[in-house]
PDB file of C-alpha atoms and ligand atoms in Angstrom:
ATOM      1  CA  UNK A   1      83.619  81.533 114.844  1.00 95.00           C
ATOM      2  CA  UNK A   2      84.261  84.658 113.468  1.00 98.00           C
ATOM      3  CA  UNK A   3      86.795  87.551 114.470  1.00 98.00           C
ATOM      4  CA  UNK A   4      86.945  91.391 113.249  1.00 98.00           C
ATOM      5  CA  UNK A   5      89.361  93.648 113.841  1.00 98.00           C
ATOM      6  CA  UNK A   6      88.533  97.442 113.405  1.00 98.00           C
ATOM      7  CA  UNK A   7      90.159 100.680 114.193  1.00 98.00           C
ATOM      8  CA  UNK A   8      91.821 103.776 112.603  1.00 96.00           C
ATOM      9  CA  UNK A   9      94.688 102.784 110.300  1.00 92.00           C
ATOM     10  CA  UNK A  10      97.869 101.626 111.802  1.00 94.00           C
ATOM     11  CA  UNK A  11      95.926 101.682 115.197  1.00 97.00           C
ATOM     12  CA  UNK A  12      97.945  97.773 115.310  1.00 97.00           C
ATOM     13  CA  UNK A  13      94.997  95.361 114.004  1.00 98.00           C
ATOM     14  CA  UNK A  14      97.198  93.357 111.880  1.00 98.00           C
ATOM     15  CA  UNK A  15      99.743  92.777 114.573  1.00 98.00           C
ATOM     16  CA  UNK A  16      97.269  91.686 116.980  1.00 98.00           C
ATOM     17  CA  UNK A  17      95.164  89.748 114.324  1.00 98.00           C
ATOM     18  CA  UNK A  18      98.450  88.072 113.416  1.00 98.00           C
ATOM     19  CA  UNK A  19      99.288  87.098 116.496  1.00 98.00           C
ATOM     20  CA  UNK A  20      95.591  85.637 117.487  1.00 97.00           C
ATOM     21  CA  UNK A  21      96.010  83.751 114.180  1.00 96.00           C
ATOM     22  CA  UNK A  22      99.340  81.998 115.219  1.00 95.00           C
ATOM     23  CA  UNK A  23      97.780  81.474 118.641  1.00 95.00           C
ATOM     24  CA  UNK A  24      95.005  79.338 117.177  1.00 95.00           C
ATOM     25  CA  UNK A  25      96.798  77.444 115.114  1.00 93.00           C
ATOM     26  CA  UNK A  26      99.132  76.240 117.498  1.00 91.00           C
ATOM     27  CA  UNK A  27      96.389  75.217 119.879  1.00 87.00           C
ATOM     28  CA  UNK A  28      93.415  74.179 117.908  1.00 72.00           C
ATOM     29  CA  UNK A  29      92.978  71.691 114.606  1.00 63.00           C
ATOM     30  CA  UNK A  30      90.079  74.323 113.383  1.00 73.00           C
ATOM     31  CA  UNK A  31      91.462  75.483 110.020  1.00 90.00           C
ATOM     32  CA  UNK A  32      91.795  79.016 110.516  1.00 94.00           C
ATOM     33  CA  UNK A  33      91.017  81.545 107.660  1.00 97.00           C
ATOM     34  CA  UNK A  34      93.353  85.241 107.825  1.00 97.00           C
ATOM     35  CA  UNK A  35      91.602  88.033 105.807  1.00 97.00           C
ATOM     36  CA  UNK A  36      92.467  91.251 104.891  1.00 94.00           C
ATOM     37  CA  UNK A  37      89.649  93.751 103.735  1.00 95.00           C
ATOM     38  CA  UNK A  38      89.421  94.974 100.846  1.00 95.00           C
ATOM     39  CA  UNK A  39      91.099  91.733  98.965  1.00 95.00           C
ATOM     40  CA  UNK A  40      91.011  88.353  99.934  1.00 95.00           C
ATOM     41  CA  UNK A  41      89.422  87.038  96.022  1.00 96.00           C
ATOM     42  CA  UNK A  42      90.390  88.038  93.160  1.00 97.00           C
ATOM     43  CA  UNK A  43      87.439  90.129  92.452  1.00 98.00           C
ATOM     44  CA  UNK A  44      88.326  91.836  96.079  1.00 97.00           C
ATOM     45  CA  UNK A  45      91.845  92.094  95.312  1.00 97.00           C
ATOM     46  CA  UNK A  46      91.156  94.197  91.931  1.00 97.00           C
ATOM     47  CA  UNK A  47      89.047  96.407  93.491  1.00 98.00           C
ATOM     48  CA  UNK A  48      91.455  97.195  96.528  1.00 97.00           C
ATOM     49  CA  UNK A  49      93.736  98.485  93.715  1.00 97.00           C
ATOM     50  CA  UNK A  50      91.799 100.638  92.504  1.00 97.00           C
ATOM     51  CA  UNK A  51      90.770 102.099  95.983  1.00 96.00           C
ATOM     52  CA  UNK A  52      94.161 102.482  97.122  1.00 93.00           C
ATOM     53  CA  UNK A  53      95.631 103.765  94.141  1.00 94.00           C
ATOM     54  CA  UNK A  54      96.830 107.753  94.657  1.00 90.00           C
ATOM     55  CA  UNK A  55      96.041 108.349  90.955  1.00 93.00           C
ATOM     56  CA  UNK A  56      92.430 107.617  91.893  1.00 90.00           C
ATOM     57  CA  UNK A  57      91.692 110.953  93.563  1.00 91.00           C
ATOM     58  CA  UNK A  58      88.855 111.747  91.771  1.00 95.00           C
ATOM     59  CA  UNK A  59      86.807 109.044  92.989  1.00 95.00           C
ATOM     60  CA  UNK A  60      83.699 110.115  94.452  1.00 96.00           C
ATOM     61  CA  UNK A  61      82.221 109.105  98.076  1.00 95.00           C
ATOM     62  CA  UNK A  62      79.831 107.071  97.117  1.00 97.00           C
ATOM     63  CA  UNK A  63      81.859 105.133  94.489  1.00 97.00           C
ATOM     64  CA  UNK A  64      83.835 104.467  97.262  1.00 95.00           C
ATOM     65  CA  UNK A  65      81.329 103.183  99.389  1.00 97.00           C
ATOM     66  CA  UNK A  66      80.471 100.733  96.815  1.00 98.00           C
ATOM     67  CA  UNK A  67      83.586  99.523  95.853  1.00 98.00           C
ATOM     68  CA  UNK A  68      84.633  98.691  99.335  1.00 97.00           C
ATOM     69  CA  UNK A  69      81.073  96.735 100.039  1.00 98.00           C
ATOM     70  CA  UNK A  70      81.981  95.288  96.318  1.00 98.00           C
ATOM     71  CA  UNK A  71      85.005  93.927  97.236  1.00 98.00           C
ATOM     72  CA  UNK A  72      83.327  92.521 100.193  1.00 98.00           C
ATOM     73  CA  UNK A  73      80.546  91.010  99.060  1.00 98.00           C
ATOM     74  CA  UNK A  74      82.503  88.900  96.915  1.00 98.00           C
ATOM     75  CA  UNK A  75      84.873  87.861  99.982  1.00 98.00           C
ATOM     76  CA  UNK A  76      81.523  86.607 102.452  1.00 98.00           C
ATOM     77  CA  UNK A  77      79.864  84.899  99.211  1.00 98.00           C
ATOM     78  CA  UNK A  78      83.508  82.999  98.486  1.00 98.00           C
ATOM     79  CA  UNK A  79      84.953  82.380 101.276  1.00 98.00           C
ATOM     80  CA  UNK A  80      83.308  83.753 104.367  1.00 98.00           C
ATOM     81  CA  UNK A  81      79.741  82.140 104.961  1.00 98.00           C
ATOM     82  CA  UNK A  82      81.345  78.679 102.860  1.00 98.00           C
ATOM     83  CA  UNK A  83      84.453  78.438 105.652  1.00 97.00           C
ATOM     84  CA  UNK A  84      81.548  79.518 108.618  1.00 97.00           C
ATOM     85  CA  UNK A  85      79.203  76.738 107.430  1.00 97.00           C
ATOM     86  CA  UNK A  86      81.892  74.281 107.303  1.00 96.00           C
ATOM     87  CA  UNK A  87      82.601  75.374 111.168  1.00 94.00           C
ATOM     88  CA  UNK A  88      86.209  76.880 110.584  1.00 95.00           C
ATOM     89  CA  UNK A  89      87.751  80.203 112.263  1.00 96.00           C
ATOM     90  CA  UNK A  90      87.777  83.208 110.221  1.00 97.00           C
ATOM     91  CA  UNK A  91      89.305  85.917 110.927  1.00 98.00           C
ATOM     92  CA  UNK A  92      89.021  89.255 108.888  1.00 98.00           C
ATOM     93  CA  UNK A  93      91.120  92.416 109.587  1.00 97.00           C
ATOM     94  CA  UNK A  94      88.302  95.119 108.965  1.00 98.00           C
ATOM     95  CA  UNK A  95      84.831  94.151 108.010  1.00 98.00           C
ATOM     96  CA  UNK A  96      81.559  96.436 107.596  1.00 98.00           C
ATOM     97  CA  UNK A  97      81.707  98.696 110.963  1.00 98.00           C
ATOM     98  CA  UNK A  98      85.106 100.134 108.576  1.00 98.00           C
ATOM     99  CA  UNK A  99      82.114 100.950 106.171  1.00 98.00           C
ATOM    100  CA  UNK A 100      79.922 102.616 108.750  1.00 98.00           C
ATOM    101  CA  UNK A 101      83.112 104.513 110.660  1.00 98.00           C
ATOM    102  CA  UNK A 102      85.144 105.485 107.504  1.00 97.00           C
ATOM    103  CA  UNK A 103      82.641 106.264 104.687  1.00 96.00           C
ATOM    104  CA  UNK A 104      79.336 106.753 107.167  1.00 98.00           C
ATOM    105  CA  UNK A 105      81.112 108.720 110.093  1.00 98.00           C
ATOM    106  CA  UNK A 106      84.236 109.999 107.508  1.00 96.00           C
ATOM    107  CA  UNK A 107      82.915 111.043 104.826  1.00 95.00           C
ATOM    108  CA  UNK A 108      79.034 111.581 105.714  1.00 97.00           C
ATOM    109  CA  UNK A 109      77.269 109.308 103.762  1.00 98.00           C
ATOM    110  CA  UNK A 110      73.757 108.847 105.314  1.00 98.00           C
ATOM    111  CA  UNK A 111      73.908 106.039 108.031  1.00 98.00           C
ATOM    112  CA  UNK A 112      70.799 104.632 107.306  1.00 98.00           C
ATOM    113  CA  UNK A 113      72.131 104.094 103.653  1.00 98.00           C
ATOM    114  CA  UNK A 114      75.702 102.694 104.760  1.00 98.00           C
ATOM    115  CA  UNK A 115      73.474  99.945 107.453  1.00 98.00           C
ATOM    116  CA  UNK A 116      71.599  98.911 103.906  1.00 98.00           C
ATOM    117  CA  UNK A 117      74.086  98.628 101.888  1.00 98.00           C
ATOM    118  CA  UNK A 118      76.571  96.593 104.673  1.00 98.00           C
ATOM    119  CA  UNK A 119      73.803  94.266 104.818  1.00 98.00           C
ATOM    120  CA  UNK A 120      73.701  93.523 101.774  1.00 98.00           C
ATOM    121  CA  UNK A 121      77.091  92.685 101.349  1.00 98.00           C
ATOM    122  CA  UNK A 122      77.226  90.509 104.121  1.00 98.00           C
ATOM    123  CA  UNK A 123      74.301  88.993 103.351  1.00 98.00           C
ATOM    124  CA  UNK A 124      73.403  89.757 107.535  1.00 96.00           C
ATOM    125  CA  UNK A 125      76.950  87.851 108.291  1.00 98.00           C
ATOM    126  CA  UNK A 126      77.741  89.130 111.443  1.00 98.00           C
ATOM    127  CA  UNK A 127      81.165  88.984 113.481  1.00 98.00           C
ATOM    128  CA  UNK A 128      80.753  86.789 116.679  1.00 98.00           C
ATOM    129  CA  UNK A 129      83.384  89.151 118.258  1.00 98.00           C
ATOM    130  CA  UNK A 130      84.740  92.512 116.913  1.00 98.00           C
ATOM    131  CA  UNK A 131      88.229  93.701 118.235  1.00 98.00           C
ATOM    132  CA  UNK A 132      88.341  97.852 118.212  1.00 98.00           C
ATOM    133  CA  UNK A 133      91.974  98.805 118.962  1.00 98.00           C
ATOM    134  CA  UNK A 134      91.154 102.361 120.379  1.00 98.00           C
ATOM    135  CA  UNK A 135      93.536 104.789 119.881  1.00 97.00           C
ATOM    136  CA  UNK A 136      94.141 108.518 119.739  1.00 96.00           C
ATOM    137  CA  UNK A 137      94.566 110.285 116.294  1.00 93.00           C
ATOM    138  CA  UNK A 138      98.040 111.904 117.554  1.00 91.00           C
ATOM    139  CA  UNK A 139      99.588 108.641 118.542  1.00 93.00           C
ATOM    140  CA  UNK A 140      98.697 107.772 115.502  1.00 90.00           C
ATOM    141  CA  UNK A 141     100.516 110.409 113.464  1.00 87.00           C
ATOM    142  CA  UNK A 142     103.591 110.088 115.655  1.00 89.00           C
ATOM    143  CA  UNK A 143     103.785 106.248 114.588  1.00 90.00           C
ATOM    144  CA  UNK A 144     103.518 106.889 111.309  1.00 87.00           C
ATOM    145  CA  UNK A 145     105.986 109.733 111.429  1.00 85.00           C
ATOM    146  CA  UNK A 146     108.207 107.208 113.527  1.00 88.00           C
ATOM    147  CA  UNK A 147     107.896 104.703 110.334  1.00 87.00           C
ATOM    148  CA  UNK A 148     108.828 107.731 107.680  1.00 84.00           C
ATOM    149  CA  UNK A 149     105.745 106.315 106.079  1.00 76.00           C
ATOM    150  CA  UNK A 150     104.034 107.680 102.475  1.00 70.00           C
ATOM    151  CA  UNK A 151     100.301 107.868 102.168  1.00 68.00           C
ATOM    152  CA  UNK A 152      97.754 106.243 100.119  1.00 67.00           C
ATOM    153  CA  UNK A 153      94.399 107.421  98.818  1.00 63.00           C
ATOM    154  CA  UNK A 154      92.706 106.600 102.239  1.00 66.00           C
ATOM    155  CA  UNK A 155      95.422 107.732 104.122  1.00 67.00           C
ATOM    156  CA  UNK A 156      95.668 111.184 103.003  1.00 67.00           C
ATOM    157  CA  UNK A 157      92.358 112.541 104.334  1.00 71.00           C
ATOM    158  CA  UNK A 158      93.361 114.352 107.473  1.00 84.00           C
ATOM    159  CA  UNK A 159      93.321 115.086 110.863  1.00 88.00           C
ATOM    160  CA  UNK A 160      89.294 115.998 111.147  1.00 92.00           C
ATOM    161  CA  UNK A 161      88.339 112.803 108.973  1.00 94.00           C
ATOM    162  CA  UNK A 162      90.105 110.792 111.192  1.00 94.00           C
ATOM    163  CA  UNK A 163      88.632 112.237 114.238  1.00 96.00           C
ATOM    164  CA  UNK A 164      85.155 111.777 112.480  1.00 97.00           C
ATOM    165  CA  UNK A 165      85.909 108.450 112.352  1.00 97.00           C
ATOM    166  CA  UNK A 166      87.397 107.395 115.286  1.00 98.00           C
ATOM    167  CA  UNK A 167      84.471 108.627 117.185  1.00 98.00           C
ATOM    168  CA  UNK A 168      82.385 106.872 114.882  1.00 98.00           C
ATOM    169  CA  UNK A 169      84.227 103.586 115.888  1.00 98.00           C
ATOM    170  CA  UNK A 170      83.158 104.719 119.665  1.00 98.00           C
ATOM    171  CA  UNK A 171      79.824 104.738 118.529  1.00 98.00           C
ATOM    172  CA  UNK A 172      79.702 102.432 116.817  1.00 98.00           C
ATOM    173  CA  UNK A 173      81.172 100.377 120.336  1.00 98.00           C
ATOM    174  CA  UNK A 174      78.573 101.264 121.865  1.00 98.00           C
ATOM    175  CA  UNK A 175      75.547 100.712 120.380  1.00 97.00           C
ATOM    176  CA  UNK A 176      76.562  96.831 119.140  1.00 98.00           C
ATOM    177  CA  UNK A 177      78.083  96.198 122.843  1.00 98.00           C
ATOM    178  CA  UNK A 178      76.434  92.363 122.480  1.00 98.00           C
ATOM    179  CA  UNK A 179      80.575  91.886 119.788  1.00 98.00           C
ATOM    180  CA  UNK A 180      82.335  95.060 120.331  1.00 98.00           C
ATOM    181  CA  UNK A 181      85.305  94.470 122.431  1.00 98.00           C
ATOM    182  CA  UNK A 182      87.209  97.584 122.936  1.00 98.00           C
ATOM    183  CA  UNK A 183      91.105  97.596 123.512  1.00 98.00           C
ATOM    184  CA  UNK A 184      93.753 100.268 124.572  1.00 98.00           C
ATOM    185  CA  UNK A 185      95.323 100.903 121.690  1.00 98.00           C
ATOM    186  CA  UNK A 186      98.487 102.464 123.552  1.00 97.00           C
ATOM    187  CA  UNK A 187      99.310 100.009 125.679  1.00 98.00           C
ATOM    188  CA  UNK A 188     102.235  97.244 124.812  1.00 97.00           C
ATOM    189  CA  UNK A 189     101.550  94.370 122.065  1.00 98.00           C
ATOM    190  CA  UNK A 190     101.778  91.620 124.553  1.00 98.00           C
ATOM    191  CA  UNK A 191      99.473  93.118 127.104  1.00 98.00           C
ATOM    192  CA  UNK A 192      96.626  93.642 124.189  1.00 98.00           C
ATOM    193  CA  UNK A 193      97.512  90.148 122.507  1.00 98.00           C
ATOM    194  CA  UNK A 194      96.369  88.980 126.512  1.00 98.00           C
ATOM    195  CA  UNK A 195      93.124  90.840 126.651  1.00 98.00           C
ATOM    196  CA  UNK A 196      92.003  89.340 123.410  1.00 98.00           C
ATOM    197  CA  UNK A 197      93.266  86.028 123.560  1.00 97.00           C
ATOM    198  CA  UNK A 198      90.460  86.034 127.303  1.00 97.00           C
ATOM    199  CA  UNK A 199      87.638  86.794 125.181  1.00 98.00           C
ATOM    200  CA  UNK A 200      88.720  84.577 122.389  1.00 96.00           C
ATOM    201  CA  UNK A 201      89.160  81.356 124.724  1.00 94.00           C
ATOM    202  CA  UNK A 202      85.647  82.381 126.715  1.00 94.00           C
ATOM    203  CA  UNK A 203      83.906  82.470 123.223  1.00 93.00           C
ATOM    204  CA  UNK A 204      85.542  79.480 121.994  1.00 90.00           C
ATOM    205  CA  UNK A 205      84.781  77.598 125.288  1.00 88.00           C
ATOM    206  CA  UNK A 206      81.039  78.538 125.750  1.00 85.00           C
ATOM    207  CA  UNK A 207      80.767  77.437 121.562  1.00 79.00           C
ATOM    208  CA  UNK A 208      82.114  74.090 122.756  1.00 77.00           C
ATOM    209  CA  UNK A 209      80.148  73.581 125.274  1.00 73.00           C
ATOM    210  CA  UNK A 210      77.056  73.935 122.469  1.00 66.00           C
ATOM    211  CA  UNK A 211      78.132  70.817 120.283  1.00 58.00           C
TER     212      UNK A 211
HETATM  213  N1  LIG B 301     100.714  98.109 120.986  1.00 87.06           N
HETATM  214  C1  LIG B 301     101.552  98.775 120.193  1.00 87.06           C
HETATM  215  N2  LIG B 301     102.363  99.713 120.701  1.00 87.06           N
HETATM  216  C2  LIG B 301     103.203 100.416 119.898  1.00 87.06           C
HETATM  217  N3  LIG B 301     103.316 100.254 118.566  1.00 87.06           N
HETATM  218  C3  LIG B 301     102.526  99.325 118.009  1.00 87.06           C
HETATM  219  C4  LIG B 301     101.597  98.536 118.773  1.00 87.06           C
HETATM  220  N4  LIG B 301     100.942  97.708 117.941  1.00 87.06           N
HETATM  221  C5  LIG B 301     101.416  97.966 116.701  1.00 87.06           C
HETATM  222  N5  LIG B 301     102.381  98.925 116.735  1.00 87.06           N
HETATM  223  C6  LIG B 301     103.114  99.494 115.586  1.00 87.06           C
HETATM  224  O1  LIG B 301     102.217 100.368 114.903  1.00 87.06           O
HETATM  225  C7  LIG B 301     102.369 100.248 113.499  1.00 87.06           C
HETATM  226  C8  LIG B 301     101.041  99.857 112.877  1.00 87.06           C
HETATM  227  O2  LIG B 301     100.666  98.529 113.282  1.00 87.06           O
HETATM  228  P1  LIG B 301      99.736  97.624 112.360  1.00 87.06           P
HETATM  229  O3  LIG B 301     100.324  97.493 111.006  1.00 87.06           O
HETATM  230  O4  LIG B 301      99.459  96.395 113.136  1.00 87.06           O
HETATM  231  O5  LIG B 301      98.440  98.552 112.307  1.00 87.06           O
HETATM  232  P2  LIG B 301      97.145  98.421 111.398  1.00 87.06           P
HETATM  233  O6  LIG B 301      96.039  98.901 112.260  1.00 87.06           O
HETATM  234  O7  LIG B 301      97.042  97.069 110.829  1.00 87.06           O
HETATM  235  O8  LIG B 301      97.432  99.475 110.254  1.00 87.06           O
HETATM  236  P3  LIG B 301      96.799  99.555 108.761  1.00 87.06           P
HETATM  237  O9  LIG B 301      95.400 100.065 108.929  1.00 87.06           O
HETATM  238  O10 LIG B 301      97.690 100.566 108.084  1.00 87.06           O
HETATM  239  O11 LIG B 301      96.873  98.187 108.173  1.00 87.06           O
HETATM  240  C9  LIG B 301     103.474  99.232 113.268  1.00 87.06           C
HETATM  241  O12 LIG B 301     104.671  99.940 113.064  1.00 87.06           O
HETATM  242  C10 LIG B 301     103.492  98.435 114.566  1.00 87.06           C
HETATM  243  O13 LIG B 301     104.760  97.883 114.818  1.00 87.06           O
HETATM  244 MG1  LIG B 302      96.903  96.442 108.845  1.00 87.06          MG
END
């Protein structure tokens, strides 16, 4: 089985991916693979230096775009399709509908080019379930004001970007409905954790049920 999480950044992915994680290892014998995108080889982990890095401003749109499908290409050749053959649980916090929202949506890249190049990435791996933690761009900034945070490269692109993005994500929701869960981002940890951890145990239950 495999699990995305997507959404604007610090929209609270890796909290609830980190608590679905400790959920399924308590309860199931499945190893259980936690990803974070861009890294998770050492290829992937190089590269998400370089994207993150605040010296890097210079880098152009579409360098970005490749870099990010770089780094994942690497990840779903090394350890994505290998752990999904084997029949383990992966789950990856952001995958390619980051690619389509951020750099397709964000920055305008043509959409038809971001679909081509996701694909071949992923080699057509798709996410059995994809979590979008929905969330408005103020409640954002007020959380990351709340956390006296500093900006990285991505981070620093601004209110309209983000916008672009998030209703991007919406889209995006939409028109894959078949994976796309989508969550209230503002409500409380626990209640969210709940929500997911339904669709999780349905999918996991109905994937049984095929053995
Ligand atoms: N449901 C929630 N309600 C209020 N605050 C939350 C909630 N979930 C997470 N947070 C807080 O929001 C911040 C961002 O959470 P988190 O790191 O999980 O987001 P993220 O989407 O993984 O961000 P990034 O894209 O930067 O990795 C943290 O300070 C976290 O404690
Ligand atoms: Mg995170």
């Amino acid at each position: 089985m495999f699990v995305t999480f997507e959404g604007l950044d610090f929209s609270g992915k890796s909290t609830q991916a980190t608590i679905l994680v400790e959920k399924l290892k308590q309860q199931r014998h499945n190893v259980v693979h936690f990803l974070r995108e861009p890294g998770g080889t050492t290829i992937s982990e190089r590269i998400r230096d370089l994207l993150l890095d605040k010296q890097n401003l210079e880098m152009s749109d579409a360098a970005e775009l490749l870099l990010f499908s770089a780094a994942r290409a690497q990840l779903v050749k090394e350890v994505i399709i290998p752990a999904l053959q084997r029949g383990e649980i992966v789950i990856c916090d952001r995958y390619y509908d980051s690619t389509t929202a951020y750099q397709g949506y964000g920055r305008g890249i043509n959409l038809d080019a971001v679909k081509s190049i996701n694909r071949l990435a992923t080699a057509g791996t798709d996410p059995d379930i994809t979590f979008f933690v929905d969330i408005p761009v103020e409640e954002i900034e007020r959380r990351k004001q709340k956390a006296g945070m500093t900006f990285d490269r991505m981070e620093s692109s601004g209110r309209a970007f983000y916008e672009r993005v998030l209703q991007g994500y919406r889209g995006i929701a939409q028109s894959e409905a078949h994976r796309f869960f989508t969550l209230d981002g503002t409500a409380g940890e626990k209640e969210i954790a709940a929500d997911i951890w339904k669709v999780v145990e349905k999918k996991l239950s109905v994937k049984n049920q095929h053995k």
